[in-house]
Coordinates of C-alpha atoms and ligand atoms in Angstrom, one line a residue:
M355 CA 15.4 35.6 3.6
E356 CA 13.7 32.3 4.6
A357 CA 14.5 29.4 2.3
P358 CA 11.3 28.5 0.3
I359 CA 9.5 25.2 1.2
H360 CA 9.7 22.4 -1.2
P361 CA 6.9 23.0 -3.9
R362 CA 3.8 20.7 -3.2
S363 CA 5.5 19.2 0.1
I364 CA 3.2 18.2 3.2
V365 CA 4.5 20.5 6.2
I366 CA 4.8 19.4 9.5
L367 CA 4.3 22.3 12.1
D368 CA 6.2 21.3 15.0
F369 CA 4.7 22.3 18.3
G370 CA 7.3 20.6 20.5
G371 CA 6.0 17.0 20.5
Q372 CA 8.4 14.1 20.6
Y373 CA 6.7 12.9 17.4
A374 CA 7.3 15.4 14.7
H375 CA 10.1 13.3 13.1
L376 CA 7.9 10.4 13.3
I377 CA 5.1 12.0 11.5
A378 CA 7.5 13.5 8.8
R379 CA 8.8 9.7 8.3
R380 CA 5.3 8.1 8.0
V381 CA 4.1 10.9 5.5
R382 CA 7.2 9.7 3.3
Q383 CA 6.3 6.2 3.7
C384 CA 2.8 7.0 2.3
G385 CA 5.0 8.6 -0.8
A386 CA 4.9 12.2 -0.1
Y387 CA 7.8 14.5 0.5
S388 CA 7.4 16.1 4.2
E389 CA 9.6 18.8 6.1
I390 CA 9.4 20.0 9.4
L391 CA 9.0 23.8 10.1
P392 CA 8.4 25.7 13.3
P393 CA 5.0 26.3 14.3
E394 CA 5.1 30.2 13.8
T395 CA 5.9 29.7 9.8
S396 CA 3.6 32.4 7.9
A397 CA 0.9 31.3 5.7
D398 CA 2.6 32.9 2.9
R399 CA 5.6 31.0 3.1
L400 CA 3.3 27.9 3.2
K401 CA 1.0 28.7 0.2
D402 CA 2.7 26.1 -2.1
A403 CA 2.5 23.3 0.3
A404 CA 0.1 20.5 -0.4
G405 CA -0.8 20.1 2.9
I406 CA -0.1 20.9 6.5
I407 CA 0.0 18.6 9.7
L408 CA -0.1 20.5 13.0
S409 CA 1.8 18.2 15.7
G410 CA 1.3 17.4 19.2
G411 CA 2.8 19.2 21.7
P412 CA 3.5 19.3 25.8
Q413 CA 1.9 22.3 26.4
S414 CA -1.6 23.7 26.9
V415 CA -3.0 26.1 24.5
Y416 CA -4.0 28.3 27.3
D417 CA -0.5 28.3 29.0
A418 CA 1.6 31.8 28.5
G419 CA 3.7 31.5 25.9
S420 CA 2.5 28.2 24.3
P421 CA 3.3 28.0 20.6
K422 CA 0.8 29.3 18.0
A423 CA 0.6 29.0 14.1
D424 CA -0.6 31.5 11.7
P425 CA -4.3 31.4 11.8
K426 CA -4.3 32.2 7.9
I427 CA -3.0 28.9 7.3
L428 CA -6.7 27.5 7.8
E429 CA -7.6 29.6 4.9
L430 CA -5.1 28.6 2.3
G431 CA -7.6 26.1 0.6
I432 CA -5.2 23.0 1.5
P433 CA -5.8 20.1 3.5
V434 CA -4.8 20.5 7.2
L435 CA -4.7 18.1 9.9
G436 CA -4.4 19.0 13.6
L437 CA -3.1 16.1 15.9
C438 CA -3.6 16.5 19.7
Y439 CA -2.1 20.0 20.6
G440 CA -2.6 20.9 17.0
L441 CA -6.3 19.9 17.5
H442 CA -6.5 22.2 20.3
W443 CA -4.9 25.1 18.3
M444 CA -7.1 24.7 15.6
T445 CA -10.2 24.5 17.3
Q446 CA -9.4 27.7 19.1
A447 CA -8.4 29.4 16.1
L448 CA -11.6 28.4 14.3
G449 CA -14.0 29.6 17.3
G450 CA -14.6 26.5 19.3
Q451 CA -13.6 25.8 22.9
V452 CA -10.9 23.8 24.3
K453 CA -10.9 22.8 28.0
G454 CA -8.7 21.0 30.6
G455 CA -9.9 17.4 30.3
N456 CA -11.3 15.8 33.4
V457 CA -9.0 12.9 32.9
K458 CA -5.4 12.8 31.8
E459 CA -5.5 10.2 29.2
Y460 CA -2.5 8.1 28.4
G461 CA -2.1 5.1 26.3
K462 CA -4.4 2.9 24.3
T463 CA -8.3 3.8 23.8
R464 CA -10.9 2.3 22.0
I465 CA -12.8 4.9 19.7
I466 CA -16.2 4.6 18.6
I467 CA -16.5 5.7 14.7
E468 CA -19.1 8.3 14.4
N469 CA -21.0 9.5 11.0
G470 CA -18.9 7.1 8.9
G471 CA -15.7 8.5 9.8
G472 CA -15.5 10.9 7.3
A473 CA -12.5 10.9 4.7
L474 CA -9.9 9.9 7.1
L475 CA -11.5 7.1 9.4
Q476 CA -13.3 5.2 7.1
D477 CA -11.0 2.2 7.2
C478 CA -11.8 1.8 10.9
G479 CA -15.2 -0.1 10.7
D480 CA -17.3 0.8 13.8
S481 CA -14.5 1.1 16.3
C482 CA -10.7 0.6 16.7
T483 CA -8.0 1.2 19.2
V484 CA -5.8 4.2 19.1
W485 CA -2.9 5.8 21.1
M486 CA -4.0 9.0 23.3
S487 CA -1.7 11.0 25.2
H488 CA -3.5 14.2 26.4
G489 CA -4.9 16.5 29.2
D490 CA -6.9 19.2 27.2
E491 CA -9.6 18.3 25.0
A492 CA -12.2 20.2 22.6
A493 CA -15.5 20.8 24.5
R494 CA -17.4 22.5 21.6
L495 CA -16.4 22.1 18.0
P496 CA -16.0 25.1 15.8
D497 CA -18.8 26.0 13.2
G498 CA -18.9 23.4 10.3
F499 CA -17.1 20.6 12.0
T500 CA -18.8 17.3 12.2
L501 CA -18.1 14.8 15.0
I502 CA -16.1 11.5 13.5
A503 CA -14.8 9.7 16.4
S504 CA -15.6 9.3 20.2
S505 CA -14.1 7.4 23.1
E506 CA -15.6 6.9 26.7
T507 CA -13.4 9.6 28.2
C508 CA -13.2 12.0 25.3
K509 CA -16.3 13.0 23.4
H510 CA -14.9 15.0 20.7
A511 CA -11.9 12.1 19.7
A512 CA -11.8 13.3 15.9
F513 CA -13.5 15.7 14.1
S514 CA -13.7 17.1 10.6
D515 CA -14.9 19.9 8.3
E516 CA -14.8 17.6 5.1
D517 CA -15.8 20.6 2.7
R518 CA -12.8 22.9 3.8
R519 CA -10.7 19.8 4.5
L520 CA -9.8 20.6 7.6
F521 CA -9.2 17.4 10.0
A522 CA -8.6 17.1 13.9
L523 CA -7.8 14.0 15.7
Q524 CA -7.1 14.0 19.6
F525 CA -5.1 10.8 19.2
H526 CA -1.6 10.1 17.3
P527 CA -2.0 8.0 14.2
E528 CA 1.7 8.3 13.8
V529 CA 2.5 5.7 16.4
T530 CA 2.3 1.9 15.7
H531 CA 0.1 1.3 18.6
S532 CA -2.9 3.2 16.8
E533 CA -4.7 0.6 14.8
H534 CA -5.3 2.0 11.1
G535 CA -3.0 5.0 12.1
F536 CA -1.1 4.5 8.7
D537 CA -4.4 4.3 6.9
M538 CA -5.5 7.8 8.4
L539 CA -2.4 9.3 7.3
R540 CA -2.7 7.7 3.9
R541 CA -6.0 8.9 3.3
F542 CA -4.9 12.3 4.5
V543 CA -1.9 12.2 2.2
A544 CA -4.2 11.0 -0.8
L545 CA -6.3 14.4 -0.3
C546 CA -3.2 16.5 -0.6
D547 CA -1.8 17.3 -4.5
A548 CA 1.4 16.3 -3.0
A549 CA 4.7 16.0 -5.2
P550 CA 5.4 12.0 -5.2
W551 CA 8.1 11.0 -3.2
A552 CA 10.4 8.0 -3.9
I553 CA 14.4 8.0 -3.5
E554 CA 14.6 6.8 -7.0
N555 CA 13.2 10.2 -8.1
Y556 CA 15.1 12.1 -5.7
T557 CA 18.5 11.2 -7.0
G558 CA 18.3 13.4 -10.1
Y559 CA 16.8 16.3 -7.9
V560 CA 19.5 16.4 -5.3
G561 CA 22.1 16.4 -8.1
E562 CA 21.0 19.4 -9.6
Q563 CA 21.0 21.1 -6.2
V564 CA 24.3 19.8 -5.6
K565 CA 25.7 21.1 -8.9
Q566 CA 24.0 24.6 -8.1
E567 CA 25.6 24.7 -4.6
V568 CA 28.8 23.7 -5.5
S569 CA 29.4 25.9 -8.8
N570 CA 32.6 25.9 -9.8
R571 CA 34.1 24.9 -6.8
K572 CA 35.5 21.3 -5.5
V573 CA 34.5 19.2 -2.4
F574 CA 36.7 17.7 0.2
M575 CA 35.0 15.0 2.4
L576 CA 36.1 13.3 5.4
V577 CA 34.8 9.6 5.0
S578 CA 34.5 7.6 8.4
G579 CA 33.5 4.6 7.3
G580 CA 30.1 4.7 8.2
V581 CA 27.1 4.7 6.4
D582 CA 26.3 8.4 5.7
S583 CA 29.8 9.4 4.7
T584 CA 30.0 6.7 2.3
V585 CA 26.9 7.5 0.7
A586 CA 27.5 11.2 0.5
F587 CA 30.8 10.7 -1.0
T588 CA 29.6 8.5 -3.7
L589 CA 26.8 11.0 -4.5
L590 CA 29.3 13.9 -4.9
N591 CA 31.6 11.7 -7.0
Q592 CA 28.7 10.6 -9.4
V593 CA 27.2 14.4 -9.5
L594 CA 30.5 16.3 -9.8
G595 CA 32.9 13.9 -11.3
K596 CA 36.0 12.6 -9.4
D597 CA 38.1 15.7 -10.4
R598 CA 36.2 17.8 -8.3
V599 CA 36.1 15.7 -5.4
Q600 CA 38.6 14.5 -2.7
G601 CA 37.8 12.0 0.1
L602 CA 40.1 11.3 3.0
L603 CA 39.9 8.2 5.3
V604 CA 41.7 8.5 8.4
D605 CA 42.5 4.8 9.7
T606 CA 42.7 5.3 13.6
G607 CA 43.4 1.8 14.5
L608 CA 40.0 1.5 15.9
M609 CA 38.0 0.3 13.0
R610 CA 36.5 -3.1 12.3
K611 CA 38.3 -6.0 10.7
N612 CA 38.8 -5.3 6.9
E613 CA 36.5 -2.1 7.4
V614 CA 38.9 0.2 5.4
A615 CA 39.1 -2.5 2.5
L616 CA 35.7 -3.1 2.3
I617 CA 35.0 0.4 1.7
K618 CA 37.7 1.0 -0.7
N619 CA 36.5 -2.2 -2.8
A620 CA 32.9 -0.7 -2.9
F621 CA 34.2 2.6 -4.4
D622 CA 36.6 0.8 -6.6
H623 CA 33.7 -1.3 -7.8
L624 CA 32.1 1.9 -8.8
G625 CA 35.4 3.7 -10.5
I626 CA 35.7 5.8 -7.5
D627 CA 39.4 6.2 -6.9
N628 CA 39.6 9.5 -5.1
L629 CA 39.7 8.5 -1.4
H630 CA 43.2 8.9 0.0
V631 CA 43.6 6.8 3.1
V632 CA 46.2 7.5 5.8
D633 CA 47.2 5.2 8.4
E634 CA 47.2 7.3 11.4
S635 CA 46.8 4.2 14.1
E636 CA 50.3 4.8 15.5
T637 CA 49.3 8.5 16.3
F638 CA 46.2 7.5 18.0
F639 CA 47.8 4.5 20.3
E640 CA 50.7 7.1 21.2
K641 CA 48.0 9.4 22.3
L642 CA 45.9 7.1 24.3
K643 CA 48.9 5.6 25.8
G644 CA 48.1 5.1 29.8
V645 CA 44.9 6.4 29.4
Y646 CA 41.9 4.5 30.7
E647 CA 39.3 6.9 32.0
P648 CA 36.5 6.5 29.2
E649 CA 35.5 10.1 28.7
Q650 CA 39.1 11.1 28.4
K651 CA 39.6 8.5 25.7
R652 CA 36.7 9.8 23.9
K653 CA 37.9 13.2 24.0
I654 CA 41.6 12.3 22.9
I655 CA 40.2 10.3 19.9
G656 CA 38.1 13.2 18.8
D657 CA 40.8 15.8 19.2
T658 CA 43.5 13.6 17.2
F659 CA 40.8 13.1 14.7
L660 CA 40.6 16.9 14.1
D661 CA 44.3 17.6 14.4
V662 CA 44.9 14.7 11.8
Q663 CA 42.2 16.1 9.6
K664 CA 43.7 19.5 9.4
R665 CA 47.4 18.4 9.1
V666 CA 46.2 16.1 6.1
S667 CA 44.1 18.5 4.5
E668 CA 46.8 21.2 4.5
E669 CA 49.4 18.7 3.2
M670 CA 47.0 17.9 0.3
D671 CA 46.6 21.5 -0.3
L672 CA 42.8 21.4 -0.1
R673 CA 42.4 25.1 1.1
V674 CA 39.3 27.4 0.7
E675 CA 41.2 29.9 -0.9
D676 CA 41.7 27.6 -3.7
G677 CA 38.0 26.9 -4.1
W678 CA 37.6 23.9 -1.9
M679 CA 34.6 23.5 0.3
L680 CA 33.8 20.8 3.0
G681 CA 31.2 18.0 2.3
Q682 CA 29.4 16.2 5.2
G683 CA 27.2 13.2 5.4
T684 CA 24.9 15.0 8.0
I685 CA 21.3 13.5 8.0
Y686 CA 18.0 15.4 8.6
P687 CA 17.2 14.5 12.2
D688 CA 20.5 15.9 12.9
T689 CA 20.0 19.5 10.9
I690 CA 16.4 19.9 12.2
E691 CA 16.1 21.4 15.8
T692 CA 12.6 20.3 16.6
G693 CA 10.3 21.9 19.1
G694 CA 10.8 18.9 21.1
T695 CA 14.7 19.4 21.3
K696 CA 15.1 23.0 21.2
H697 CA 14.0 23.9 24.9
A698 CA 15.5 20.4 26.1
D699 CA 18.1 21.3 29.0
K700 CA 21.1 19.6 27.5
I701 CA 21.2 17.5 24.4
K702 CA 24.4 16.2 23.1
T703 CA 26.0 18.5 20.3
H704 CA 26.2 16.8 16.9
H705 CA 29.8 16.6 15.8
N706 CA 29.0 18.2 12.2
R707 CA 27.6 21.0 14.1
V708 CA 30.2 22.1 16.5
D709 CA 31.1 25.9 16.5
A710 CA 33.9 25.7 13.8
I711 CA 31.8 24.0 11.3
Q712 CA 28.7 26.1 12.0
Q713 CA 30.8 29.1 10.9
M714 CA 31.7 27.4 8.0
I715 CA 28.1 26.7 7.0
E716 CA 27.2 30.3 7.7
K717 CA 30.0 31.1 5.1
G718 CA 28.4 28.6 2.4
L719 CA 31.6 26.7 2.8
V720 CA 29.8 23.4 3.7
I721 CA 27.9 20.8 1.5
E722 CA 25.6 18.4 3.0
P723 CA 23.8 16.6 0.2
L724 CA 21.9 14.2 2.4
K725 CA 20.4 16.7 4.8
E726 CA 16.8 16.3 3.8
L727 CA 16.9 12.4 4.4
Y728 CA 16.2 9.9 7.0
K729 CA 18.3 7.0 7.8
D730 CA 16.4 4.4 5.9
E731 CA 16.2 6.8 3.1
V732 CA 20.1 7.2 2.9
R733 CA 20.5 3.7 2.9
A734 CA 18.0 3.2 -0.1
L735 CA 19.8 5.9 -1.8
G736 CA 23.2 4.1 -1.2
E737 CA 21.9 1.0 -3.0
E738 CA 20.1 3.1 -5.7
L739 CA 23.9 4.5 -6.4
G740 CA 25.3 1.2 -6.6
L741 CA 26.5 0.5 -3.1
P742 CA 26.4 -3.1 -1.8
H743 CA 23.4 -3.9 0.0
D744 CA 25.3 -5.4 3.3
L745 CA 27.5 -2.2 3.2
V746 CA 24.6 0.2 3.6
W747 CA 22.7 -1.7 6.2
R748 CA 25.3 -2.2 8.7
H749 CA 24.8 -1.7 12.3
P750 CA 25.4 1.9 13.8
F751 CA 28.9 2.2 15.1
P752 CA 30.2 4.8 17.5
G753 CA 32.5 7.6 16.3
P754 CA 35.3 6.6 18.5
G755 CA 35.1 3.2 17.0
L756 CA 36.5 0.1 19.0
G757 CA 37.9 2.6 21.3
V758 CA 34.8 2.7 23.5
R759 CA 34.5 -1.2 23.6
I760 CA 38.2 -2.2 25.1
L761 CA 37.6 -1.8 28.6
C762 CA 40.3 -0.1 30.0
A763 CA 41.5 -0.2 33.8
E764 CA 44.8 0.5 35.8
Q765 CA 43.6 -1.6 38.8
S766 CA 41.3 -4.2 39.7
S767 CA 38.4 -3.0 42.0
P768 CA 37.3 -6.2 43.5
L769 CA 33.8 -6.4 45.1
S770 CA 32.6 -9.3 47.5
W771 CA 28.9 -10.4 47.8
E772 CA 29.4 -8.9 51.7
Q773 CA 30.4 -5.6 50.4
A774 CA 27.8 -5.5 47.5
V775 CA 24.7 -6.3 49.4
P776 CA 23.5 -3.6 51.5
N777 CA 23.1 -4.4 55.5
G778 CA 20.6 -7.0 55.9
A779 CA 19.2 -7.5 52.5
Q780 CA 18.4 -11.2 51.8
L781 CA 19.5 -12.5 48.3
T782 CA 18.8 -16.1 47.4
D783 CA 21.6 -18.6 47.1
F784 CA 21.2 -18.7 43.4
I785 CA 21.6 -14.7 43.0
Q786 CA 24.9 -15.3 45.2
S787 CA 26.2 -17.9 43.0
G788 CA 27.1 -15.2 40.6
V789 CA 30.7 -13.9 40.4
I790 CA 31.3 -10.4 40.6
L791 CA 33.6 -8.9 38.0
P792 CA 36.6 -6.6 39.5
V793 CA 36.0 -4.0 36.8
K794 CA 33.2 -1.6 36.5
S795 CA 31.1 -0.3 33.5
V796 CA 28.9 2.5 32.8
G797 CA 25.3 2.2 33.3
V798 CA 22.2 4.7 33.4
Q799 CA 20.1 4.6 36.5
G800 CA 17.5 7.0 37.7
D801 CA 18.5 10.3 36.2
G802 CA 22.2 9.8 35.6
R803 CA 25.1 7.7 34.5
T804 CA 26.5 5.2 36.9
Y805 CA 30.0 3.3 37.2
R806 CA 29.1 -0.1 38.7
H807 CA 30.2 -3.9 38.6
A808 CA 28.7 -6.7 36.8
V809 CA 28.0 -10.0 38.0
A810 CA 28.2 -13.1 35.9
Y811 CA 26.3 -16.5 36.2
F812 CA 27.9 -19.6 34.7
T813 CA 25.5 -22.4 33.5
D814 CA 24.6 -24.1 30.2
D815 CA 21.2 -25.5 31.7
L816 CA 18.2 -23.8 29.7
R817 CA 16.2 -23.6 32.7
Q818 CA 18.9 -21.7 34.4
I819 CA 19.6 -19.5 31.7
H820 CA 16.2 -18.4 31.7
D821 CA 16.4 -17.5 35.4
V822 CA 19.5 -15.4 34.7
H823 CA 17.5 -13.6 32.0
V824 CA 15.1 -12.7 34.7
L825 CA 17.9 -11.7 37.3
A826 CA 19.2 -9.2 34.8
T827 CA 16.0 -6.9 35.7
M828 CA 15.9 -7.9 39.2
V829 CA 19.5 -7.7 40.5
P830 CA 20.5 -4.3 39.5
N831 CA 17.3 -3.1 41.1
A832 CA 18.2 -4.8 44.2
V833 CA 21.8 -4.7 44.4
P834 CA 22.7 -0.9 44.1
T835 CA 26.4 -1.7 43.6
L836 CA 25.5 -3.6 40.3
N837 CA 24.3 -2.6 37.2
R838 CA 24.9 -5.4 34.8
V839 CA 24.1 -9.3 34.6
L840 CA 26.3 -11.7 32.4
L841 CA 25.9 -14.9 31.2
C842 CA 28.7 -17.6 30.6
I843 CA 27.5 -20.8 29.2
D844 CA 30.6 -22.7 30.1
P845 CA 30.0 -23.8 33.7
D846 CA 33.3 -25.3 34.1
K847 CA 35.0 -22.0 34.0
K848 CA 33.6 -20.6 36.9
P849 CA 36.4 -19.1 38.9
K850 CA 36.3 -18.4 42.6
K851 CA 37.3 -15.0 41.5
F852 CA 38.2 -13.3 38.3
T853 CA 42.1 -12.6 37.5
F854 CA 42.7 -8.9 36.6
T855 CA 45.8 -7.5 34.2
P856 CA 46.0 -3.7 33.9
G857 CA 44.6 -3.0 30.4
Y858 CA 44.9 0.2 28.2
L859 CA 44.2 0.9 24.8
T860 CA 46.8 -0.5 22.9
R861 CA 47.2 -2.0 19.3
A862 CA 47.3 -5.6 20.5
R863 CA 44.0 -5.4 22.4
A864 CA 42.5 -3.7 19.4
D865 CA 43.5 -6.6 17.2
L866 CA 42.2 -9.3 19.6
L867 CA 38.9 -7.5 19.6
R868 CA 38.7 -7.1 15.9
E869 CA 39.1 -10.7 15.7
A870 CA 36.2 -11.6 18.2
D871 CA 34.2 -8.9 16.5
A872 CA 34.7 -10.2 13.0
I873 CA 33.6 -13.8 14.3
V874 CA 30.3 -12.4 15.6
D875 CA 29.6 -10.5 12.6
D876 CA 30.2 -13.6 10.5
E877 CA 27.9 -15.7 12.9
M878 CA 25.0 -13.1 13.0
R879 CA 24.9 -13.0 9.2
R880 CA 25.1 -16.8 9.1
A881 CA 22.3 -17.4 11.4
E882 CA 20.3 -14.5 9.5
L883 CA 20.0 -12.7 12.8
Y884 CA 21.9 -9.3 11.4
K885 CA 18.7 -7.5 10.9
E886 CA 16.8 -8.4 13.9
I887 CA 19.5 -7.0 16.1
W888 CA 19.8 -3.2 16.2
Q889 CA 23.5 -3.0 17.4
F890 CA 25.9 -5.8 18.5
P891 CA 29.0 -4.2 20.5
V892 CA 31.6 -6.8 21.2
V893 CA 33.6 -5.7 24.3
L894 CA 37.0 -6.6 25.7
L895 CA 37.6 -7.0 29.3
P896 CA 41.0 -6.8 31.2
V897 CA 39.4 -9.8 33.1
G898 CA 39.9 -13.7 32.9
V899 CA 39.4 -16.8 34.6
Q900 CA 43.2 -17.6 34.4
D901 CA 46.2 -15.3 35.1
G902 CA 46.8 -13.2 32.3
G903 CA 43.6 -14.0 30.6
Q904 CA 41.0 -11.5 29.0
S905 CA 37.5 -12.2 28.2
I906 CA 34.9 -11.0 25.5
V907 CA 31.3 -9.6 26.4
L908 CA 28.7 -10.0 23.4
R909 CA 25.9 -7.2 23.9
P910 CA 23.2 -7.7 21.1
I911 CA 20.3 -5.4 21.6
T912 CA 17.3 -4.2 20.0
S913 CA 16.2 -0.7 20.2
I914 CA 14.4 2.0 18.3
D915 CA 16.5 5.0 18.9
A916 CA 19.2 3.8 21.4
M917 CA 17.6 6.0 24.3
S918 CA 16.4 2.5 25.5
A919 CA 17.2 -1.0 24.6
D920 CA 16.2 -4.7 25.2
A921 CA 19.3 -7.3 25.6
K922 CA 18.6 -10.0 23.3
L923 CA 18.8 -13.6 24.1
L924 CA 20.7 -15.5 21.4
P925 CA 19.4 -19.0 20.0
D926 CA 21.3 -21.6 22.1
D927 CA 23.1 -23.0 18.9
V928 CA 24.2 -19.4 18.1
L929 CA 25.5 -18.7 21.1
R930 CA 27.5 -22.0 21.4
T931 CA 29.1 -21.5 18.1
I932 CA 30.3 -17.9 18.7
N933 CA 31.5 -18.8 22.3
D934 CA 33.5 -21.9 20.9
R935 CA 35.0 -20.1 17.9
I936 CA 36.0 -17.3 20.1
L937 CA 37.8 -19.5 22.7
A938 CA 39.3 -21.5 19.8
E939 CA 40.4 -18.6 17.4
V940 CA 41.2 -15.7 19.3
P941 CA 44.4 -16.2 21.4
G942 CA 44.3 -15.2 25.2
I943 CA 40.4 -15.0 25.5
D944 CA 39.5 -17.6 28.2
A945 CA 35.8 -16.6 28.8
V946 CA 33.1 -15.2 26.7
F947 CA 29.8 -13.7 28.4
L948 CA 26.5 -12.5 27.1
D949 CA 25.2 -9.3 28.6
L950 CA 21.6 -9.6 29.2
T951 CA 21.1 -6.2 30.9
N952 CA 18.6 -3.9 29.2
K953 CA 19.0 -0.4 29.0
P954 CA 18.4 1.2 31.5
P955 CA 20.1 0.1 33.9
G956 CA 22.8 -1.0 31.6
T957 CA 24.0 1.5 28.7
I958 CA 24.5 -0.2 25.3
E959 CA 28.2 0.5 25.2
W960 CA 30.3 -0.4 28.1
E961 CA 32.3 2.9 28.5
Ligands
XMP618 P1 25.0 4.2 25.2 O1 26.2 3.4 25.4 O2 24.9 5.5 25.9 O3 24.9 4.2 23.4 O4 23.7 3.5 25.5 C1 23.7 4.9 22.8 C2 24.3 5.0 21.3 O5 25.4 6.0 21.2 C3 26.2 5.4 20.5 N1 27.6 5.8 21.3 C4 28.3 6.9 20.7 N2 28.2 7.3 19.4 N3 30.2 8.7 19.8 C5 29.2 8.3 18.9 O6 29.1 9.0 17.8 C6 30.3 8.1 21.0 O7 31.3 8.8 21.9 C7 29.5 7.2 21.5 N4 29.3 6.6 22.6 C8 28.1 5.7 22.4 C9 26.3 3.8 20.8 O8 27.1 2.9 20.1 C10 24.6 3.4 21.0 O9 24.3 3.6 19.5

């Protein structure tokens, strides 16, 4: 039997647009609980919803097999809002007509408000700018509907039947490019008799859910050090009591400086003392000996993690037969297969959903108390539970930890400008003043991943720093053998060519990187830049300017979802302080670089 929906929630029926999660998050920001369900969800199941939003989607309602909702949802008497494809489906279902638009319209468009804008568009004045992305449009409105906005290229840009509380917008109010978009959603939510949503009230509700689901069993939870598992473990402890929960934290040797202590302290402060920490760093370094290929490193780290977890849980007698179930910190976007991702060719399998875990989920042996929450809500819940603000707002950190930030290479791969530049290409002297590194890093160019060289420029002249910033976009396009551009603000360090020392994933190198990473973290917080930056990988390279030297790359970026990213140019004084501190305090590091490459062409991590 299908699970009932949350009473009085606002349901987003996902027609496969990329925006379903964005709509759901916006609705929650308006103070109403939202959930995402497949478009074919029956009207019967939706009868307790407070409102329904029909998302956009990539198809045309005329395409064979295009998704359809149950038309009876339009007779439930609850407010319904159709967006883009949702508008087309609603128009067709109610007897109006949809046609292929004359013009495919993408981007910002001015709409003129008609007939006062009805309940949803009343904040927009006479006109406003909205985000359009469509081919089809409504050619004839269904009976009972009134036009509330039109644009130059789309006559029926918005229409509504205010008596039946049915609304249709051709554009996307959920994206921030739509002026007053949030107001429109807020107005819609206000019409729905939705259960109020605030994380403070959720704590009690989720506590009851956890008690019911766990019943008289006990929960074993792997705590990674990341925000989600830390919050989930805290919640389980507070709801079930520490006698019925056991945590395990595996120290892989690839964690950040003081990370284990930070987490342990936060738990101690809350009276949580049932986290068992095992130092397995030696096991990890042993398995990684002599390995330098990035994907192989990832696989070894992942496999070793599972082995250690299995071994330790057996040693601790945490068996299903004895009433133990597994706890996971999975969050909402990882549990919902949205229409947008359902048909995508290859989306990475989330590690919380691998086969073995999936089978356990089906047998009811897994509890995921955060599975209804978005990341920002998990963080707010963490604070609500008493975890420190700085702990729950840490930057995302990759599963393999520092393992993917210690660049490994067995041999140098030198590349001269003559070899780098394709026949006859003319590059300026300034471009060719850069020194090419004798190691490669991963990038993403065109449709695939690349493995190419980086070029470094040495200058502390502000004007030239600006030029290097510009080159970061230009050079990887102009020179197909290069995918990254670096800046070093110590011009006197410029070598004729870099030195190289074979480098693997060793404890000594992890310790060096930990020190550099801690300096960066410290300076970011001191300069109050931590929140402005989405992620800040610090990378260790087996490359230096003197024999045996190594170097550090700073990779601050801003991003929304890690799919693309912008390199962040740090303020001069902050860059200078970090540069000088790393050179002075981290032994064996003889150069510091700032990576100025966007994604694409560079990836966020170097491996
Ligand atoms: P890239 O380097 O592909 O990274 O631009 C995108 C985001 O993914 C993170 N990342 C990982 N996360 N396991 C993870 O859990 C991994 O193996 C891994 N590799 C990259 C990266 O930190 C960034 O946020």
